[in-house]
CSV table of C-alpha atoms in Angstrom, one decimal:
chain,number,residue,atom,x,y,z
Z,10,MET,CA,189.3,24.4,-6.8
Z,11,SER,CA,191.0,27.6,-7.9
Z,12,THR,CA,191.5,30.4,-5.4
Z,13,GLN,CA,192.9,32.8,-8.0
Z,14,ARG,CA,191.3,36.3,-7.8
Z,15,TYR,CA,190.6,38.4,-10.8
Z,16,GLY,CA,190.2,42.1,-11.0
Z,17,ALA,CA,189.8,45.0,-13.4
Z,18,GLY,CA,190.4,48.7,-13.7
Z,19,ILE,CA,187.0,50.2,-13.5
Z,20,TRP,CA,187.8,52.2,-16.6
Z,21,HIS,CA,187.3,48.9,-18.5
Z,22,PHE,CA,183.6,49.5,-18.1
Z,23,ALA,CA,183.6,53.3,-18.9
Z,24,THR,CA,183.1,54.9,-22.3
Z,25,TYR,CA,186.0,56.3,-24.3
Z,26,VAL,CA,186.9,59.1,-26.6
Z,27,ASP,CA,189.8,59.5,-28.9
Z,28,ARG,CA,191.0,62.3,-31.2
Z,29,TYR,CA,188.7,61.1,-33.9
Z,30,ALA,CA,185.6,60.0,-32.2
Z,31,THR,CA,185.5,63.0,-29.9
Z,32,ASP,CA,181.8,62.3,-29.2
Z,33,GLY,CA,182.7,59.0,-27.6
Z,34,TYR,CA,182.3,55.3,-28.2
Z,35,GLY,CA,178.9,54.9,-26.5
Z,36,ASP,CA,176.8,56.9,-24.1
Z,37,PRO,CA,178.6,58.5,-21.0
Z,38,ARG,CA,178.7,56.3,-17.9
Z,39,THR,CA,179.3,57.2,-14.3
Z,40,ILE,CA,181.4,55.2,-12.0
Z,41,LEU,CA,178.2,53.7,-10.5
Z,42,ASP,CA,177.2,52.5,-14.0
Z,43,ALA,CA,180.7,51.0,-14.5
Z,44,ILE,CA,180.6,49.2,-11.1
Z,45,GLU,CA,177.2,47.6,-12.1
Z,46,LEU,CA,178.7,46.4,-15.3
Z,47,ALA,CA,181.8,45.0,-13.5
Z,48,GLY,CA,179.4,43.0,-11.3
Z,49,GLN,CA,177.9,41.4,-14.4
Z,50,VAL,CA,181.2,39.7,-15.4
Z,51,GLY,CA,180.9,37.2,-12.6
Z,52,ASP,CA,184.5,36.4,-12.0
Z,53,ILE,CA,185.8,39.8,-10.9
Z,54,SER,CA,186.2,40.3,-7.2
Z,55,VAL,CA,188.1,43.6,-7.0
Z,56,VAL,CA,188.4,46.8,-9.0
Z,57,ASP,CA,190.9,49.6,-9.3
Z,58,LEU,CA,189.0,52.9,-9.0
Z,59,ASN,CA,189.9,56.3,-10.6
Z,60,TYR,CA,189.9,59.2,-8.3
Z,61,PRO,CA,188.1,61.6,-8.4
Z,62,PHE,CA,185.2,59.3,-9.2
Z,63,PHE,CA,184.0,60.0,-12.8
Z,64,GLY,CA,180.6,60.9,-14.0
Z,65,GLY,CA,179.4,62.9,-11.0
Z,66,ASP,CA,180.0,64.1,-7.5
Z,67,PHE,CA,179.9,60.8,-5.6
Z,68,SER,CA,180.9,60.1,-2.0
Z,69,ASN,CA,182.9,57.2,-0.8
Z,70,GLU,CA,179.8,55.9,0.8
Z,71,GLN,CA,177.8,55.9,-2.4
Z,72,VAL,CA,180.6,54.2,-4.3
Z,73,GLY,CA,180.9,51.7,-1.4
Z,74,ASP,CA,177.2,50.9,-1.5
Z,75,ALA,CA,177.4,50.3,-5.3
Z,76,LEU,CA,180.4,48.0,-4.8
Z,77,ALA,CA,178.7,46.1,-2.0
Z,78,LYS,CA,175.7,45.5,-4.1
Z,79,GLN,CA,177.9,43.8,-6.7
Z,80,GLY,CA,180.0,41.9,-4.2
Z,81,LEU,CA,183.2,43.8,-5.2
Z,82,GLY,CA,186.2,45.0,-3.2
Z,83,VAL,CA,188.8,47.6,-4.1
Z,84,ILE,CA,192.4,46.7,-4.9
Z,85,GLY,CA,193.7,50.2,-5.6
Z,86,ILE,CA,192.9,53.8,-6.2
Z,87,THR,CA,194.4,55.6,-9.2
Z,88,PRO,CA,194.5,59.4,-8.7
Z,89,GLU,CA,194.1,61.3,-12.0
Z,90,ILE,CA,197.4,63.1,-12.1
Z,91,TYR,CA,197.4,63.0,-15.9
Z,92,THR,CA,194.5,65.3,-16.8
Z,93,ARG,CA,194.6,68.8,-18.5
Z,94,THR,CA,195.5,70.4,-15.1
Z,95,PHE,CA,198.8,68.4,-15.3
Z,96,ALA,CA,199.5,68.9,-19.0
Z,97,LYS,CA,203.1,69.9,-18.3
Z,98,GLY,CA,203.5,67.3,-15.6
Z,99,SER,CA,202.3,66.3,-12.2
Z,100,PHE,CA,205.4,65.7,-10.0
Z,101,THR,CA,207.6,67.3,-12.7
Z,102,ASN,CA,205.5,70.3,-13.5
Z,103,PRO,CA,207.5,73.5,-13.8
Z,104,ASP,CA,204.9,75.3,-11.6
Z,105,PRO,CA,205.4,74.5,-7.9
Z,106,GLY,CA,201.7,75.2,-7.4
Z,107,VAL,CA,200.7,72.5,-9.8
Z,108,ARG,CA,203.1,70.1,-8.2
Z,109,ARG,CA,201.4,70.9,-4.8
Z,110,LEU,CA,198.0,70.1,-6.5
Z,111,ALA,CA,199.4,66.7,-7.6
Z,112,HIS,CA,200.6,66.0,-4.1
Z,113,GLU,CA,197.3,67.0,-2.5
Z,114,LEU,CA,195.3,64.8,-5.0
Z,115,VAL,CA,197.5,61.8,-4.3
Z,116,THR,CA,197.1,62.5,-0.5
Z,117,GLU,CA,193.3,62.5,-1.0
Z,118,ALA,CA,193.6,59.2,-2.9
Z,119,ALA,CA,195.6,57.8,0.0
Z,120,ARG,CA,192.7,58.5,2.3
Z,121,VAL,CA,190.3,56.8,-0.1
Z,122,VAL,CA,192.6,53.7,-0.1
Z,123,ARG,CA,192.3,53.6,3.7
Z,124,HIS,CA,188.5,54.1,3.6
Z,125,PHE,CA,188.1,51.0,1.3
Z,126,GLY,CA,190.9,49.0,2.7
Z,127,ALA,CA,192.6,48.8,-0.7
Z,128,ASP,CA,196.1,47.4,-1.3
Z,129,TYR,CA,197.8,50.5,-2.8
Z,130,VAL,CA,197.8,53.9,-4.4
Z,131,LYS,CA,198.6,53.5,-8.0
Z,132,LEU,CA,200.7,56.2,-9.6
Z,133,TRP,CA,200.6,56.6,-13.4
Z,134,PRO,CA,202.3,60.0,-14.0
Z,135,GLY,CA,201.5,60.0,-17.7
Z,136,GLN,CA,202.3,63.7,-18.2
Z,137,ASP,CA,205.6,63.6,-16.5
Z,138,GLY,CA,208.4,63.6,-19.0
Z,139,TRP,CA,209.3,65.6,-22.1
Z,140,ASP,CA,208.5,65.9,-25.8
Z,141,TYR,CA,211.5,67.7,-27.5
Z,142,PRO,CA,215.2,67.7,-27.3
Z,143,PHE,CA,216.5,70.5,-25.0
Z,144,GLN,CA,213.0,70.9,-23.5
Z,145,VAL,CA,214.1,69.9,-20.0
Z,146,ASP,CA,217.0,69.5,-17.7
Z,147,HIS,CA,217.0,65.7,-17.4
Z,148,GLY,CA,218.7,65.6,-14.0
Z,149,ALA,CA,216.3,68.2,-12.5
Z,150,LEU,CA,213.3,66.4,-14.1
Z,151,TRP,CA,214.3,63.0,-12.7
Z,152,LYS,CA,214.9,64.5,-9.2
Z,153,LEU,CA,211.4,66.0,-9.3
Z,154,SER,CA,209.9,62.6,-10.2
Z,155,LEU,CA,211.7,60.8,-7.4
Z,156,ASP,CA,211.1,63.6,-4.8
Z,157,GLY,CA,207.4,63.6,-5.7
Z,158,VAL,CA,206.9,59.9,-5.1
Z,159,GLY,CA,209.3,59.7,-2.2
Z,160,GLN,CA,207.6,62.5,-0.2
Z,161,LEU,CA,204.2,60.8,-0.5
Z,162,ALA,CA,205.6,57.4,0.4
Z,163,GLU,CA,207.4,58.9,3.4
Z,164,GLU,CA,204.3,60.7,4.6
Z,165,ASN,CA,202.1,57.6,4.3
Z,166,PRO,CA,204.3,54.7,5.5
Z,167,ASP,CA,201.3,52.5,6.1
Z,168,LEU,CA,200.4,52.4,2.4
Z,169,LYS,CA,201.9,51.0,-0.7
Z,170,PHE,CA,202.6,53.2,-3.7
Z,171,VAL,CA,202.9,51.4,-7.0
Z,172,ILE,CA,204.4,53.1,-10.1
Z,173,GLU,CA,203.0,51.9,-13.4
Z,174,TYR,CA,205.7,52.6,-16.0
Z,175,LYS,CA,205.1,53.2,-19.7
Z,176,PRO,CA,207.4,54.3,-22.6
Z,177,ARG,CA,205.1,57.1,-23.9
Z,178,GLU,CA,201.6,58.6,-24.2
Z,179,PRO,CA,200.4,61.1,-23.4
Z,180,ARG,CA,203.9,62.5,-23.0
Z,181,VAL,CA,206.2,61.7,-26.0
Z,182,HIS,CA,208.7,60.3,-23.5
Z,183,MET,CA,207.6,59.5,-19.9
Z,184,SER,CA,209.9,59.8,-17.0
Z,185,PHE,CA,209.1,56.3,-15.7
Z,186,ASP,CA,209.5,54.6,-19.1
Z,187,SER,CA,210.8,51.1,-18.4
Z,188,VAL,CA,211.2,48.5,-15.7
Z,189,ALA,CA,214.9,49.2,-15.3
Z,190,ARG,CA,214.6,52.9,-15.0
Z,191,THR,CA,211.7,52.6,-12.6
Z,192,LEU,CA,213.6,50.2,-10.4
Z,193,LEU,CA,216.6,52.5,-10.4
Z,194,GLY,CA,214.3,55.3,-9.3
Z,195,ILE,CA,212.7,53.2,-6.6
Z,196,GLU,CA,216.1,52.1,-5.3
Z,197,ARG,CA,217.2,55.8,-5.2
Z,198,ILE,CA,214.0,56.7,-3.2
Z,199,GLY,CA,215.0,53.9,-0.8
Z,200,LEU,CA,211.6,53.3,0.9
Z,201,PRO,CA,210.1,49.9,1.4
Z,202,ASN,CA,206.5,50.9,0.4
Z,203,VAL,CA,207.3,51.9,-3.2
Z,204,GLY,CA,207.0,49.3,-5.9
Z,205,ILE,CA,206.0,48.6,-9.4
Z,206,LEU,CA,202.7,47.7,-11.0
Z,207,LEU,CA,203.8,45.8,-14.1
Z,208,ASP,CA,201.4,46.3,-17.1
Z,209,PHE,CA,202.0,43.5,-19.5
Z,210,GLY,CA,201.1,45.7,-22.5
Z,211,HIS,CA,203.4,48.5,-21.4
Z,212,ALA,CA,206.3,46.0,-21.3
Z,213,LEU,CA,205.5,44.8,-24.8
Z,214,PHE,CA,205.1,48.4,-26.1
Z,215,GLY,CA,208.5,49.2,-24.6
Z,216,GLY,CA,210.3,46.3,-26.4
Z,217,GLU,CA,210.7,44.3,-23.2
Z,218,SER,CA,210.0,40.7,-22.5
Z,219,PRO,CA,207.2,40.9,-19.9
Z,220,ALA,CA,208.5,37.7,-18.3
Z,221,ASP,CA,212.0,39.2,-18.0
Z,222,SER,CA,210.6,42.4,-16.6
Z,223,ALA,CA,208.6,40.5,-14.0
Z,224,GLN,CA,211.6,38.6,-12.9
Z,225,LEU,CA,213.7,41.7,-12.6
Z,226,ALA,CA,211.0,43.4,-10.5
Z,227,ILE,CA,210.7,40.3,-8.3
Z,228,ASP,CA,214.4,40.0,-7.9
Z,229,TYR,CA,214.4,43.5,-6.3
Z,230,GLY,CA,211.4,42.7,-4.2
Z,231,ARG,CA,209.4,45.4,-5.9
Z,232,LEU,CA,206.6,43.7,-7.9
Z,233,PHE,CA,203.6,44.9,-5.9
Z,234,GLY,CA,200.9,44.4,-8.6
Z,235,MET,CA,200.3,43.5,-12.2
Z,236,ASP,CA,197.7,43.9,-14.9
Z,237,VAL,CA,197.3,42.3,-18.3
Z,238,ASN,CA,196.0,43.2,-21.8
Z,239,ASP,CA,197.5,42.9,-25.2
Z,240,ASN,CA,198.7,45.0,-28.1
Z,241,LEU,CA,200.5,44.9,-31.5
Z,242,ARG,CA,203.7,46.1,-29.8
Z,243,SER,CA,203.8,49.5,-31.6
Z,244,TRP,CA,201.2,51.2,-29.3
Z,245,ASP,CA,199.5,50.7,-26.0
Z,246,ASP,CA,196.3,49.2,-27.7
Z,247,ASP,CA,194.9,47.7,-24.4
Z,248,MET,CA,193.3,44.9,-26.3
Z,249,VAL,CA,191.8,41.8,-24.7
Z,250,ALA,CA,194.5,39.7,-22.9
Z,251,GLY,CA,195.8,36.7,-24.8
Z,252,THR,CA,194.4,37.7,-28.2
Z,253,VAL,CA,197.8,38.6,-29.8
Z,254,HIS,CA,200.7,37.3,-27.6
Z,255,PRO,CA,199.3,34.2,-25.8
Z,256,ILE,CA,202.7,32.5,-25.5
Z,257,GLU,CA,204.4,35.5,-24.0
Z,258,LEU,CA,201.5,36.0,-21.6
Z,259,PHE,CA,201.9,32.4,-20.5
Z,260,GLU,CA,205.6,32.9,-20.0
Z,261,PHE,CA,204.8,35.9,-17.9
Z,262,PHE,CA,202.6,33.8,-15.6
Z,263,VAL,CA,205.1,31.0,-15.5
Z,264,THR,CA,207.6,33.5,-14.2
Z,265,LEU,CA,205.1,34.6,-11.5
Z,266,ARG,CA,204.4,30.9,-10.5
Z,267,ARG,CA,208.1,30.0,-10.4
Z,268,ASN,CA,208.8,32.8,-8.0
Z,269,GLY,CA,205.8,32.1,-5.8
Z,270,TRP,CA,204.3,35.5,-6.6
Z,271,GLU,CA,200.6,35.6,-5.5
Z,272,GLY,CA,198.3,38.4,-6.3
Z,273,VAL,CA,195.3,39.5,-8.2
Z,274,TRP,CA,195.3,39.0,-12.0
Z,275,GLN,CA,193.9,42.3,-13.1
Z,276,LEU,CA,192.6,43.5,-16.5
Z,277,ASP,CA,193.6,46.8,-17.9
Z,278,GLN,CA,191.7,46.8,-21.2
Z,279,PHE,CA,190.0,49.4,-23.3
Z,280,PRO,CA,187.2,47.8,-25.3
Z,281,PHE,CA,186.4,50.8,-27.5
Z,282,ARG,CA,184.1,49.0,-29.9
Z,283,GLU,CA,183.4,45.7,-28.0
Z,284,ASP,CA,180.9,45.0,-25.3
Z,285,SER,CA,182.9,45.6,-22.1
Z,286,VAL,CA,181.3,42.7,-20.1
Z,287,VAL,CA,181.9,40.3,-23.0
Z,288,ALA,CA,185.5,41.5,-23.4
Z,289,ALA,CA,186.2,41.0,-19.7
Z,290,ARG,CA,184.7,37.5,-19.7
Z,291,SER,CA,186.7,36.6,-22.8
Z,292,ALA,CA,190.0,37.7,-21.1
Z,293,ILE,CA,189.2,35.9,-17.9
Z,294,ASP,CA,188.3,32.7,-19.8
Z,295,PHE,CA,191.8,32.8,-21.4
Z,296,LEU,CA,193.4,33.5,-18.0
Z,297,LYS,CA,191.6,30.4,-16.6
Z,298,ARG,CA,193.2,28.5,-19.5
Z,299,VAL,CA,196.5,29.9,-18.4
Z,300,GLU,CA,195.9,28.8,-14.9
Z,301,ARG,CA,195.1,25.3,-16.0
Z,302,GLY,CA,198.2,25.4,-18.2
Z,303,LEU,CA,200.4,26.3,-15.3
Z,304,ASP,CA,199.1,23.3,-13.4
Z,305,ARG,CA,199.9,21.0,-16.4
Z,306,LEU,CA,203.3,22.4,-17.2
Z,307,ASP,CA,206.2,20.2,-16.4
Z,308,LEU,CA,208.5,22.7,-14.7
Z,309,SER,CA,211.3,20.2,-14.2
Z,310,ALA,CA,211.4,19.4,-17.9
Z,311,LEU,CA,211.1,23.1,-18.7
Z,312,ALA,CA,214.1,23.9,-16.5
Z,313,ALA,CA,216.1,21.2,-18.2
Z,314,ALA,CA,215.3,22.5,-21.6
Z,315,GLN,CA,216.2,26.0,-20.5
Z,316,ASP,CA,219.5,24.9,-19.0
Z,317,ARG,CA,220.3,23.7,-22.5
Z,318,GLN,CA,218.7,26.8,-24.1
Z,319,ASP,CA,216.7,24.4,-26.2
Z,320,ALA,CA,214.0,26.8,-27.5
Z,321,MET,CA,212.1,24.2,-29.5
Z,322,ALA,CA,211.8,21.8,-26.5
Z,323,ALA,CA,210.9,24.5,-24.1
Z,324,LEU,CA,208.2,25.9,-26.5
Z,325,ALA,CA,206.8,22.5,-27.1
Z,326,LEU,CA,206.3,22.0,-23.4
Z,327,ALA,CA,204.7,25.4,-23.0
Z,328,GLN,CA,202.4,25.0,-26.1
Z,329,ARG,CA,201.2,21.6,-24.9
Z,330,ALA,CA,200.5,22.9,-21.4
Z,331,LEU,CA,198.6,25.9,-22.7
Z,332,PHE,CA,196.8,24.6,-25.7
Z,333,GLY,CA,196.6,20.9,-25.0
Z,334,GLY,CA,197.5,18.1,-27.4
Z,335,GLU,CA,200.2,15.4,-27.3
C-alpha cells in the first residue's frame, strides 16, 4: 500500500483575478473556505498556507480548527512578500524601511511555522529583481537578496527556509531566476537551513530540464521541497500536472526515486476556469499513475540504455512503465 503523501498550496482553492478579469474568476473565498475545499479532495494530507491569511482577520487557532476539521496538516507557510507594498522588491527594495517590513513579515511567518509544526518557511520573492537595463547595480542587488535570506536563516536556525526560484513574473527578471543561480546564492549564504523548493513548472518556464534541476539540487543537498503543475513552457501557466509534459514529469520523479528523495508531492496549480476540487483530483490521479509507473520501471535496463545514450530504448522503457502496454 502506498505511503506517499500529497499536498497543495491553499491558493489552489482560492479565487483568482488577472489583468482582464479584474472582477475575478468566481466569488471571493476566505482561507477557511479554501481549507474546506481542500478537504473535499480526499487525498491531500497537508497544505501550504499564505500568510497573512487571506479573506479576513483569522487567528492561528481559527485556521487550526478548520484544518483539524478536514484532517489536514501544514507543510509550509508562504509569507506574502510579493504584494503592492513590495512592488520595488522585498529583500532588494531600495527603501530600508520596506526591507525591514519584509524581514518582520517573514519573522512572523516563522512563528506561524512553529505554531503549526510545519516543515519550512517558503520564500518566493517575486518582486525582487529588475525590469530595465541600467535599473539596478547587479552586485548590490544580489548582495541584498542573499543578506535578506541569510539574516532570517541565521536568526531562526531551528527552521528551514526554502527559496522557490522563477525566471520572471511579476518582475521582468527575478533575482532567484534559476536552479544554478539559486544554488550559487545558497552556497554563498553558507547556512545548512536554506534550500530550494523546486517548482516543476518554473523549471520548464526557465528552459531547464526539471529532472536535471532536481539532480543538481540533490547533489548539493539543497532539495528541501517540490511542487508540480504544468505549462506550455512560454509562461508559468500553473496548469494541471501531467496534462502537457507527462514524460518530463515522469523523468522528474524517476530522478527523485533514484536518489532516495522522500517528501510530499505537492500541487501548485491555478485552476482559473476549472473546478478546483476536480482539478486537484485529476492531478493526483495522474501522480498515482506516476507512482505505479515508478514501481514498474526497470531501473537496471534504464541505466544500461542511458549508459549507451540510447534515447529510443530509454523512452520505450519509460513509456511502457507510465502508460502500460507491451
